Short mmCIF file of C-alpha atoms and ligand atoms in Angstrom, two decimals:
data_model
loop_
_atom_site.label_atom_id
_atom_site.label_comp_id
_atom_site.label_asym_id
_atom_site.label_seq_id
_atom_site.Cartn_x
_atom_site.Cartn_y
_atom_site.Cartn_z
CA MET A 1 -8.42 -14.54 25.14
CA ALA A 2 -5.84 -17.26 24.69
CA VAL A 3 -6.83 -17.71 21.06
CA ASP A 4 -6.68 -13.94 20.48
CA PHE A 5 -3.19 -13.95 21.87
CA VAL A 6 -2.04 -16.61 19.44
CA VAL A 7 -3.86 -14.95 16.53
CA SER A 8 -1.94 -11.79 17.29
CA LEU A 9 1.35 -13.64 17.00
CA LEU A 10 0.53 -14.67 13.46
CA LEU A 11 -0.44 -11.18 12.44
CA PHE A 12 3.20 -10.13 12.49
CA ILE A 13 4.36 -8.97 9.07
CA PHE A 14 6.78 -6.46 7.59
CA VAL A 15 5.19 -3.95 5.23
CA ASP A 16 8.40 -2.77 3.56
CA ASN A 17 9.07 -3.20 -0.16
CA ILE A 18 5.71 -4.71 -0.92
CA SER A 19 6.27 -3.75 -4.57
CA LEU A 20 9.67 -5.37 -5.01
CA PHE A 21 8.66 -8.16 -7.34
CA MET A 22 6.43 -5.87 -9.46
CA MET A 23 9.38 -3.92 -10.93
CA LYS A 24 11.40 -6.88 -12.16
CA GLY A 25 12.05 -6.66 -15.90
CA LYS A 26 9.97 -3.52 -16.38
CA HIS A 27 11.22 -0.83 -18.78
CA ILE A 28 11.26 2.52 -17.03
CA LEU A 29 12.14 5.66 -18.96
CA VAL A 30 13.25 8.49 -16.67
CA GLY A 31 13.01 12.06 -17.97
CA VAL A 32 15.16 14.62 -16.15
CA THR A 33 14.58 18.36 -16.49
CA GLY A 34 16.61 21.27 -15.14
CA GLY A 35 15.98 21.62 -11.43
CA ILE A 36 18.14 21.24 -8.35
CA ALA A 37 16.05 18.19 -7.36
CA ALA A 38 17.78 16.34 -10.23
CA TYR A 39 20.30 15.05 -7.68
CA LYS A 40 17.46 13.01 -6.10
CA THR A 41 16.79 11.41 -9.49
CA ALA A 42 20.08 9.54 -9.06
CA TYR A 43 18.54 7.79 -6.03
CA LEU A 44 15.31 7.18 -7.93
CA ILE A 45 17.18 5.48 -10.78
CA ARG A 46 19.17 3.40 -8.31
CA ASN A 47 15.91 2.40 -6.61
CA PHE A 48 14.44 1.19 -9.93
CA VAL A 49 17.60 -0.70 -10.90
CA LYS A 50 17.83 -2.35 -7.48
CA GLN A 51 14.27 -3.56 -7.89
CA GLY A 52 15.20 -5.26 -11.16
CA ALA A 53 13.83 -2.70 -13.65
CA GLU A 54 15.65 -1.74 -16.83
CA VAL A 55 16.15 2.02 -16.87
CA ARG A 56 16.92 4.46 -19.67
CA VAL A 57 17.28 8.19 -19.20
CA VAL A 58 16.42 11.18 -21.34
CA MET A 59 17.62 14.61 -20.16
CA THR A 60 17.08 18.19 -21.23
CA GLU A 61 20.10 20.40 -21.96
CA MET A 62 19.38 22.34 -18.76
CA ALA A 63 19.26 19.14 -16.66
CA LYS A 64 22.94 18.55 -17.55
CA GLN A 65 23.77 21.68 -15.54
CA PHE A 66 22.37 20.02 -12.41
CA ILE A 67 23.57 16.44 -12.71
CA THR A 68 26.03 14.91 -15.14
CA PRO A 69 25.00 12.43 -17.83
CA LEU A 70 27.92 10.27 -16.66
CA THR A 71 26.36 9.86 -13.20
CA LEU A 72 22.98 8.89 -14.61
CA ALA A 73 24.47 6.66 -17.34
CA THR A 74 26.48 4.81 -14.68
CA LEU A 75 23.49 4.34 -12.40
CA SER A 76 21.06 3.37 -15.18
CA GLN A 77 23.66 1.16 -16.92
CA ASN A 78 22.60 2.71 -20.24
CA PRO A 79 23.74 5.68 -22.35
CA ILE A 80 21.83 8.92 -21.81
CA ALA A 81 19.75 10.52 -24.54
CA VAL A 82 19.72 14.33 -24.74
CA ASP A 83 19.65 15.33 -28.41
CA PHE A 84 17.70 14.01 -31.36
CA PHE A 85 20.97 12.73 -32.74
CA ASP A 86 24.53 12.28 -31.53
CA PRO A 87 26.60 15.08 -33.21
CA GLU A 88 29.75 12.90 -33.05
CA ASN A 89 28.46 9.96 -35.09
CA GLY A 90 25.03 11.04 -36.31
CA GLN A 91 23.29 8.23 -34.42
CA TRP A 92 19.57 8.98 -34.24
CA ASN A 93 17.79 8.95 -30.85
CA SER A 94 14.30 8.02 -31.89
CA HIS A 95 11.66 9.48 -29.58
CA VAL A 96 9.16 7.06 -31.04
CA SER A 97 11.15 3.95 -30.20
CA LEU A 98 12.04 5.33 -26.75
CA GLY A 99 8.33 5.90 -26.08
CA LEU A 100 7.42 2.44 -27.35
CA TRP A 101 10.19 0.78 -25.34
CA ALA A 102 8.93 2.25 -22.03
CA ASP A 103 6.38 0.54 -19.76
CA CYS A 104 6.31 3.77 -17.76
CA TYR A 105 7.70 7.28 -18.36
CA VAL A 106 8.70 9.08 -15.16
CA ILE A 107 9.60 12.75 -15.46
CA ALA A 108 11.42 13.74 -12.28
CA PRO A 109 12.06 16.50 -11.57
CA ALA A 110 9.44 18.11 -13.76
CA THR A 111 9.95 21.90 -13.89
CA ALA A 112 7.12 24.43 -14.32
CA ASN A 113 8.43 25.02 -17.83
CA THR A 114 8.29 21.35 -18.85
CA LEU A 115 4.86 20.86 -17.25
CA ALA A 116 3.53 23.86 -19.20
CA LYS A 117 4.94 22.48 -22.44
CA MET A 118 3.53 19.01 -21.76
CA ALA A 119 0.09 20.47 -21.06
CA ASN A 120 0.21 22.41 -24.33
CA GLY A 121 1.79 19.86 -26.61
CA VAL A 122 5.03 21.80 -27.15
CA ALA A 123 7.71 19.49 -28.53
CA ASP A 124 11.00 21.38 -28.56
CA ASN A 125 13.30 18.76 -27.08
CA LEU A 126 13.73 14.99 -27.03
CA LEU A 127 12.14 14.61 -23.58
CA LEU A 128 8.94 16.31 -24.81
CA THR A 129 8.70 14.62 -28.21
CA THR A 130 9.08 11.33 -26.36
CA TYR A 131 6.21 12.31 -24.04
CA LEU A 132 3.96 13.11 -27.00
CA SER A 133 4.68 9.83 -28.74
CA ALA A 134 4.79 7.52 -25.69
CA LYS A 135 1.90 5.07 -25.30
CA CYS A 136 2.74 4.08 -21.72
CA PRO A 137 1.52 5.64 -18.44
CA THR A 138 3.36 8.83 -17.48
CA VAL A 139 4.29 10.01 -14.00
CA VAL A 140 5.45 13.55 -13.21
CA ALA A 141 7.14 14.69 -10.00
CA PRO A 142 7.04 18.50 -10.00
CA ALA A 143 9.84 20.46 -8.35
CA MET A 144 10.05 24.23 -8.20
CA ASP A 145 9.86 27.24 -5.95
CA LEU A 146 6.71 27.57 -3.84
CA ASP A 147 5.34 30.59 -5.73
CA MET A 148 5.81 28.90 -9.08
CA TYR A 149 4.15 25.75 -7.73
CA ARG A 150 1.08 27.46 -6.37
CA HIS A 151 0.73 29.79 -9.38
CA PRO A 152 -2.66 29.21 -11.05
CA ALA A 153 -0.92 28.56 -14.37
CA THR A 154 1.13 25.69 -12.93
CA GLN A 155 -1.83 24.30 -10.99
CA GLN A 156 -3.95 24.41 -14.11
CA ASN A 157 -1.26 22.66 -16.14
CA LEU A 158 -1.05 19.91 -13.49
CA GLN A 159 -4.83 19.52 -13.58
CA THR A 160 -4.80 19.32 -17.35
CA LEU A 161 -2.15 16.60 -17.26
CA ALA A 162 -3.99 14.69 -14.49
CA SER A 163 -7.24 14.86 -16.48
CA ARG A 164 -5.37 13.23 -19.39
CA GLY A 165 -4.29 10.35 -17.15
CA VAL A 166 -0.83 11.55 -16.09
CA THR A 167 -0.03 10.55 -12.50
CA VAL A 168 1.10 13.62 -10.57
CA VAL A 169 3.26 12.86 -7.53
CA GLU A 170 2.62 16.04 -5.59
CA ALA A 171 5.48 18.20 -4.44
CA GLU A 172 6.20 18.16 -0.72
CA SER A 173 6.65 20.97 1.79
CA GLY A 174 10.00 21.84 3.28
CA PHE A 175 13.16 23.85 2.71
CA LEU A 176 13.61 24.91 -0.91
CA ALA A 177 16.84 25.64 -2.78
CA SER A 178 15.80 29.31 -2.89
CA GLY A 179 16.09 29.46 0.90
CA LEU A 180 12.33 29.80 1.22
CA GLU A 181 10.17 27.23 2.96
CA GLY A 182 6.96 25.84 1.49
CA LYS A 183 5.46 23.40 -0.98
CA GLY A 184 7.57 22.77 -4.05
CA ARG A 185 10.20 20.17 -3.11
CA MET A 186 10.19 17.12 -5.32
CA ALA A 187 8.69 14.08 -3.56
CA GLU A 188 11.22 11.65 -2.12
CA PRO A 189 12.49 8.93 -4.52
CA GLU A 190 10.68 6.19 -2.52
CA THR A 191 7.36 8.02 -2.93
CA ILE A 192 7.87 8.35 -6.68
CA ALA A 193 8.93 4.69 -6.93
CA ASP A 194 5.77 3.68 -5.01
CA ALA A 195 3.62 5.64 -7.48
CA VAL A 196 5.28 3.76 -10.36
CA ALA A 197 4.78 0.41 -8.59
CA ASP A 198 1.09 1.29 -8.17
CA ILE A 199 0.80 1.72 -11.93
CA PHE A 200 2.28 -1.72 -12.55
CA LYS A 201 0.04 -3.26 -9.90
CA ARG A 202 -3.17 -1.50 -10.90
CA SER A 203 -5.84 -4.04 -11.57
CA ASP A 204 -9.14 -3.55 -13.38
CA LYS A 205 -10.77 -5.76 -10.76
CA MET A 206 -9.81 -3.36 -7.94
CA VAL A 207 -10.01 0.11 -9.47
CA GLY A 208 -13.17 1.78 -8.16
CA LYS A 209 -13.87 -0.93 -5.57
CA THR A 210 -14.13 -0.24 -1.85
CA VAL A 211 -12.75 -2.79 0.58
CA MET A 212 -13.11 -2.64 4.36
CA VAL A 213 -10.33 -4.23 6.42
CA THR A 214 -10.17 -4.75 10.18
CA ALA A 215 -6.73 -4.91 11.74
CA GLY A 216 -4.84 -4.92 15.02
CA PRO A 217 -5.91 -5.84 18.52
CA THR A 218 -8.73 -4.42 20.61
CA TYR A 219 -8.28 -3.05 24.12
CA GLU A 220 -11.01 -3.78 26.67
CA LYS A 221 -10.91 -1.28 29.52
CA LEU A 222 -10.88 -2.49 33.13
CA ASP A 223 -10.52 0.90 34.76
CA PRO A 224 -9.20 4.34 33.68
CA VAL A 225 -5.61 3.06 33.47
CA ARG A 226 -5.81 -0.65 32.60
CA PHE A 227 -7.10 -2.79 29.79
CA ILE A 228 -7.17 -6.37 28.56
CA GLY A 229 -5.45 -6.56 25.17
CA ASN A 230 -3.38 -8.85 22.99
CA TYR A 231 -0.07 -8.72 21.15
CA SER A 232 -1.46 -8.22 17.64
CA SER A 233 0.80 -5.81 15.72
CA GLY A 234 -1.75 -5.25 12.95
CA LYS A 235 0.99 -5.65 10.34
CA MET A 236 -0.77 -8.40 8.36
CA GLY A 237 -3.91 -6.29 8.02
CA TYR A 238 -1.94 -3.17 7.14
CA ALA A 239 0.05 -5.07 4.47
CA ILE A 240 -3.23 -6.24 2.95
CA CYS A 241 -4.48 -2.63 2.92
CA GLU A 242 -1.33 -1.41 1.11
CA GLU A 243 -1.71 -4.19 -1.45
CA LEU A 244 -5.39 -3.38 -2.04
CA ALA A 245 -4.70 0.37 -2.37
CA SER A 246 -1.77 -0.25 -4.74
CA ARG A 247 -4.06 -2.20 -7.01
CA GLY A 248 -6.46 0.74 -7.12
CA ALA A 249 -9.04 -0.03 -4.41
CA ASN A 250 -10.34 2.49 -1.90
CA VAL A 251 -9.67 1.03 1.51
CA ILE A 252 -11.54 1.66 4.76
CA LEU A 253 -9.24 0.40 7.48
CA VAL A 254 -10.93 -0.12 10.85
CA SER A 255 -7.92 -0.35 13.09
CA GLY A 256 -7.38 -1.15 16.74
CA PRO A 257 -4.43 0.47 18.57
CA VAL A 258 -1.21 -0.31 16.66
CA LYS A 259 2.22 1.23 16.12
CA VAL A 260 2.26 0.82 12.33
CA SER A 261 0.69 3.43 10.08
CA ALA A 262 -0.95 3.32 6.68
CA ARG A 263 1.13 4.89 3.89
CA HIS A 264 -1.07 4.84 0.81
CA LYS A 265 -3.31 7.84 0.13
CA ASN A 266 -6.25 5.58 -0.77
CA ILE A 267 -6.42 4.14 2.75
CA LYS A 268 -8.89 5.86 5.07
CA VAL A 269 -8.23 4.88 8.67
CA VAL A 270 -11.03 4.64 11.24
CA LYS A 271 -9.37 4.33 14.64
CA VAL A 272 -11.13 2.32 17.33
CA GLU A 273 -10.13 0.87 20.67
CA SER A 274 -12.59 -1.71 21.96
CA ALA A 275 -14.30 -4.67 20.27
CA HIS A 276 -17.60 -2.82 20.59
CA GLU A 277 -16.20 0.31 18.85
CA MET A 278 -14.79 -1.91 16.08
CA TYR A 279 -18.20 -3.57 15.76
CA GLU A 280 -19.97 -0.20 15.41
CA ALA A 281 -17.44 1.11 12.88
CA CYS A 282 -17.85 -2.07 10.80
CA VAL A 283 -21.64 -1.96 10.92
CA ASP A 284 -21.40 1.67 9.70
CA ASN A 285 -18.88 1.07 6.94
CA PHE A 286 -19.60 -2.39 5.56
CA PRO A 287 -22.67 -1.23 3.56
CA LYS A 288 -20.34 1.13 1.58
CA ALA A 289 -17.93 -1.71 0.74
CA ASP A 290 -17.75 -4.27 -2.04
CA ALA A 291 -15.80 -6.61 0.23
CA ALA A 292 -14.37 -6.91 3.73
CA ILE A 293 -11.29 -8.70 5.04
CA MET A 294 -11.40 -9.37 8.77
CA THR A 295 -7.82 -9.66 10.02
CA ALA A 296 -8.29 -8.10 13.47
CA ALA A 297 -7.51 -10.04 16.63
CA VAL A 298 -10.74 -9.04 18.31
CA ALA A 299 -11.06 -9.75 22.03
CA ASP A 300 -13.68 -12.45 22.55
CA TYR A 301 -14.40 -11.16 26.06
CA THR A 302 -14.66 -7.78 27.73
CA PRO A 303 -15.00 -6.93 31.45
CA GLU A 304 -18.61 -7.07 32.56
CA PHE A 305 -18.11 -3.94 34.64
CA ARG A 306 -15.67 -1.10 34.10
CA ALA A 307 -14.47 0.60 37.28
CA GLU A 308 -14.87 4.38 37.22
CA GLN A 309 -11.85 4.81 39.49
CA LYS A 310 -8.53 3.01 39.46
CA ILE A 311 -8.93 -0.44 41.02
CA LYS A 312 -6.99 -0.63 44.31
CA ARG A 313 -4.85 -3.56 45.38
CA ILE A 314 -7.06 -5.50 47.73
CA GLY A 315 -5.56 -8.95 47.53
CA ASP A 316 -6.65 -11.68 45.14
CA MET A 317 -9.46 -10.78 42.82
CA SER A 318 -11.28 -12.16 39.80
CA ILE A 319 -12.78 -10.32 36.86
CA SER A 320 -16.11 -11.21 35.40
CA LEU A 321 -16.05 -11.19 31.58
CA LYS A 322 -18.86 -11.10 29.05
CA ALA A 323 -18.65 -12.13 25.38
CA THR A 324 -18.12 -9.43 22.76
CA GLU A 325 -20.01 -9.25 19.47
CA ASP A 326 -18.65 -11.54 16.75
CA ILE A 327 -18.02 -8.83 14.15
CA ALA A 328 -17.25 -11.16 11.25
CA ALA A 329 -20.42 -13.16 11.94
CA ARG A 330 -22.46 -9.93 11.98
CA MET A 331 -20.94 -8.89 8.63
CA GLY A 332 -21.89 -12.35 7.36
CA GLN A 333 -25.52 -11.63 8.29
CA MET A 334 -25.44 -8.16 6.73
CA LYS A 335 -23.73 -9.32 3.53
CA SER A 336 -25.68 -8.63 0.32
CA PRO A 337 -25.41 -11.07 -2.62
CA SER A 338 -22.84 -8.81 -4.35
CA GLN A 339 -20.61 -8.35 -1.30
CA ARG A 340 -17.64 -10.57 -0.43
CA LEU A 341 -16.39 -11.46 3.04
CA VAL A 342 -13.02 -12.90 4.05
CA GLY A 343 -11.95 -14.11 7.49
CA PHE A 344 -8.84 -15.41 9.19
CA ALA A 345 -8.35 -18.42 11.42
CA LEU A 346 -5.36 -19.45 13.44
CA GLU A 347 -5.58 -22.96 14.71
CA THR A 348 -3.37 -25.27 16.72
CA ASN A 349 -5.28 -28.51 16.21
CA ASP A 350 -7.90 -29.91 13.80
CA GLU A 351 -6.97 -26.88 11.71
CA GLU A 352 -9.02 -27.44 8.56
CA PHE A 353 -12.03 -28.74 10.45
CA ASN A 354 -12.09 -25.68 12.74
CA ALA A 355 -11.50 -23.24 9.88
CA GLU A 356 -14.33 -24.79 7.86
CA LYS A 357 -16.64 -24.40 10.84
CA LYS A 358 -15.80 -20.66 11.06
CA LEU A 359 -16.20 -20.27 7.29
CA ALA A 360 -19.76 -21.56 7.51
CA LYS A 361 -20.70 -19.95 10.83
CA LYS A 362 -19.61 -16.47 9.71
CA ASN A 363 -20.94 -16.82 6.14
CA LEU A 364 -17.49 -16.09 4.65
CA ASP A 365 -16.54 -16.48 0.99
CA PHE A 366 -13.15 -17.77 2.02
CA ILE A 367 -11.02 -18.11 5.12
CA VAL A 368 -7.26 -17.74 5.47
CA LEU A 369 -5.94 -20.50 7.69
CA ASN A 370 -2.66 -20.30 9.56
CA SER A 371 -1.50 -23.32 11.42
CA LEU A 372 0.88 -22.92 14.30
CA ASN A 373 2.20 -26.37 13.44
CA ASP A 374 3.79 -25.09 10.21
CA LYS A 375 7.50 -24.30 10.44
CA GLY A 376 8.38 -20.75 9.36
CA ALA A 377 4.91 -19.43 10.11
CA GLY A 378 4.29 -17.43 13.23
CA PHE A 379 5.68 -14.73 15.44
CA GLY A 380 9.15 -13.30 14.85
CA VAL A 381 9.64 -14.58 11.29
CA ASP A 382 9.20 -12.72 8.02
CA THR A 383 7.57 -15.68 6.32
CA ASN A 384 4.17 -17.27 6.52
CA LYS A 385 2.36 -20.30 5.22
CA ILE A 386 -1.35 -20.16 4.60
CA THR A 387 -4.12 -22.33 3.27
CA ILE A 388 -7.14 -20.66 1.73
CA ILE A 389 -10.39 -22.57 2.14
CA GLU A 390 -13.27 -21.39 -0.02
CA SER A 391 -17.01 -21.74 0.54
CA ASN A 392 -17.19 -23.96 -2.57
CA GLY A 393 -14.91 -26.44 -0.81
CA MET A 394 -11.75 -25.56 -2.74
CA LYS A 395 -8.54 -25.60 -0.72
CA THR A 396 -5.27 -24.02 -1.82
CA ALA A 397 -2.12 -24.53 0.23
CA TYR A 398 0.49 -21.87 -0.47
CA ASP A 399 4.23 -22.30 -0.05
CA LEU A 400 6.15 -20.71 2.74
CA LYS A 401 6.90 -17.19 1.47
CA PRO A 402 7.58 -13.62 2.62
CA LYS A 403 4.58 -12.16 4.38
CA THR A 404 4.31 -9.27 1.91
CA GLU A 405 3.73 -11.85 -0.82
CA VAL A 406 1.15 -13.58 1.37
CA ALA A 407 -0.83 -10.30 1.38
CA SER A 408 -0.64 -10.31 -2.41
CA ASP A 409 -1.92 -13.91 -2.61
CA ILE A 410 -4.90 -13.06 -0.40
CA VAL A 411 -5.78 -9.98 -2.47
CA SER A 412 -5.42 -11.97 -5.72
CA LYS A 413 -7.85 -14.57 -4.38
CA LEU A 414 -10.30 -11.79 -3.48
CA GLU A 415 -10.00 -10.43 -7.03
CA GLU A 416 -11.30 -13.77 -8.34
CA TYR A 417 -14.48 -13.07 -6.38
CA LEU A 418 -15.01 -9.46 -7.53
N1 LIG B 1 -13.61 -12.10 14.57
C1 LIG B 1 -14.43 -11.01 14.66
N2 LIG B 1 -15.00 -10.65 15.84
C2 LIG B 1 -14.77 -11.38 16.96
C3 LIG B 1 -13.92 -12.51 16.88
C4 LIG B 1 -13.35 -12.84 15.67
O1 LIG B 1 -14.62 -10.33 13.65
N3 LIG B 1 -15.33 -11.02 18.11
C5 LIG B 1 -13.05 -12.50 13.27
C6 LIG B 1 -11.54 -12.44 13.17
O2 LIG B 1 -11.10 -11.16 12.73
C7 LIG B 1 -11.23 -13.54 12.17
C8 LIG B 1 -12.34 -14.55 12.40
O3 LIG B 1 -13.40 -13.84 13.04
O4 LIG B 1 -11.37 -13.10 10.85
C9 LIG B 1 -11.93 -15.72 13.26
O5 LIG B 1 -11.37 -15.27 14.47
P1 LIG B 1 -10.94 -16.29 15.62
O6 LIG B 1 -10.49 -15.50 16.82
O7 LIG B 1 -10.00 -17.30 15.03
O8 LIG B 1 -12.30 -17.04 15.87
P2 LIG B 1 -13.41 -16.95 16.93
O9 LIG B 1 -14.69 -16.81 16.20
O10 LIG B 1 -13.08 -15.93 17.97
O11 LIG B 1 -13.34 -18.42 17.52
P3 LIG B 1 -12.34 -19.04 18.62
O12 LIG B 1 -11.63 -17.88 19.26
O13 LIG B 1 -13.24 -19.78 19.50
O14 LIG B 1 -11.41 -19.94 17.81
#
């Protein structure tokens, strides 16, 4: 259990802003149509700019009634385009060059009217002509009243756009400007920004792949009210899941009891408690996966007997423990030639020697080694330092870096194997 305890310390990682470095230098064109949710677009633009993206804005005439061009020009640090030309000086706003400039076109809020026009190729304003001529991925964030949103015409238009590759960031439920309550509110700016980050991160290697990840601790019951556990937060495993899902993989997350939660819609969580439950869930799910990453701090021992009733204080006592299944080693036996398997190792001494032994014993493709002797790696810090040891003998030592970037390094290494 001592090793599990230390492993859990290293699994500490913050999941926030995993996409930060993906936005840097990207050209994002924001289209604003006439809905009350346009005020949230100010936050969306600020979010993009803060992440280092270059933002330009195109608005419809109606959108100007909801938020001023001055606000959006100030936030985006660029003039706003509304008309095909500037009536004051005749300067032409070319929809073609706007569309070519953009790495991503985000229309937020997208009204029922604009969605219908997009679905039917209507081009009666600059925002729409730009959509028709843009070559980049498009994201729409619908915002309208609940009846308009659920109307078959709107739903069909959204389906049409989705079938043509447009990313639809679904409206959320809540209070609407009309005073009614229901589905129709524009998604929060962070959700829309995440969808855009996913587009930039999408990788051909991951789209359509299924990856199983184990994460968190396991709890081994002693009696109805007590268990043997460890301090694993599960955050490293969860960060890896977010990274995989952002790149387009379907993730099966077999998770022990943790406080963190999975955010991405492509992560399916299978909740387990004990090492044996985790073992069964992995045996069930691994055959569906192209790869597995074993980050969980699995208890190596479980009580030999579980008391049916609460154990009473009777003076000194000892507990007899039996070994649990080695889940990673079992996956290594089950692994087909096309499947990939990744493990973790935290070591305090003879680090590389011990990690190499685990790599071979568990039939892993590569193992992620953390050494407690490295400064800046470990519990309570936002950074980590890993070495990846591959079955072909290759070793790569990574610099000390934020733990979110460590998750990205691990997933990039896995991509080399897929
Ligand atoms: N692992 C597992 N099932 C277990 C124990 C470990 O799947 N019962 C996995 C971990 O998720 C990790 C790798 O095996 O990916 C190595 O875990 P670690 O605890 O470092 O190794 P052990 O095999 O338990 O060896 P020891 O504790 O003796 O160092």
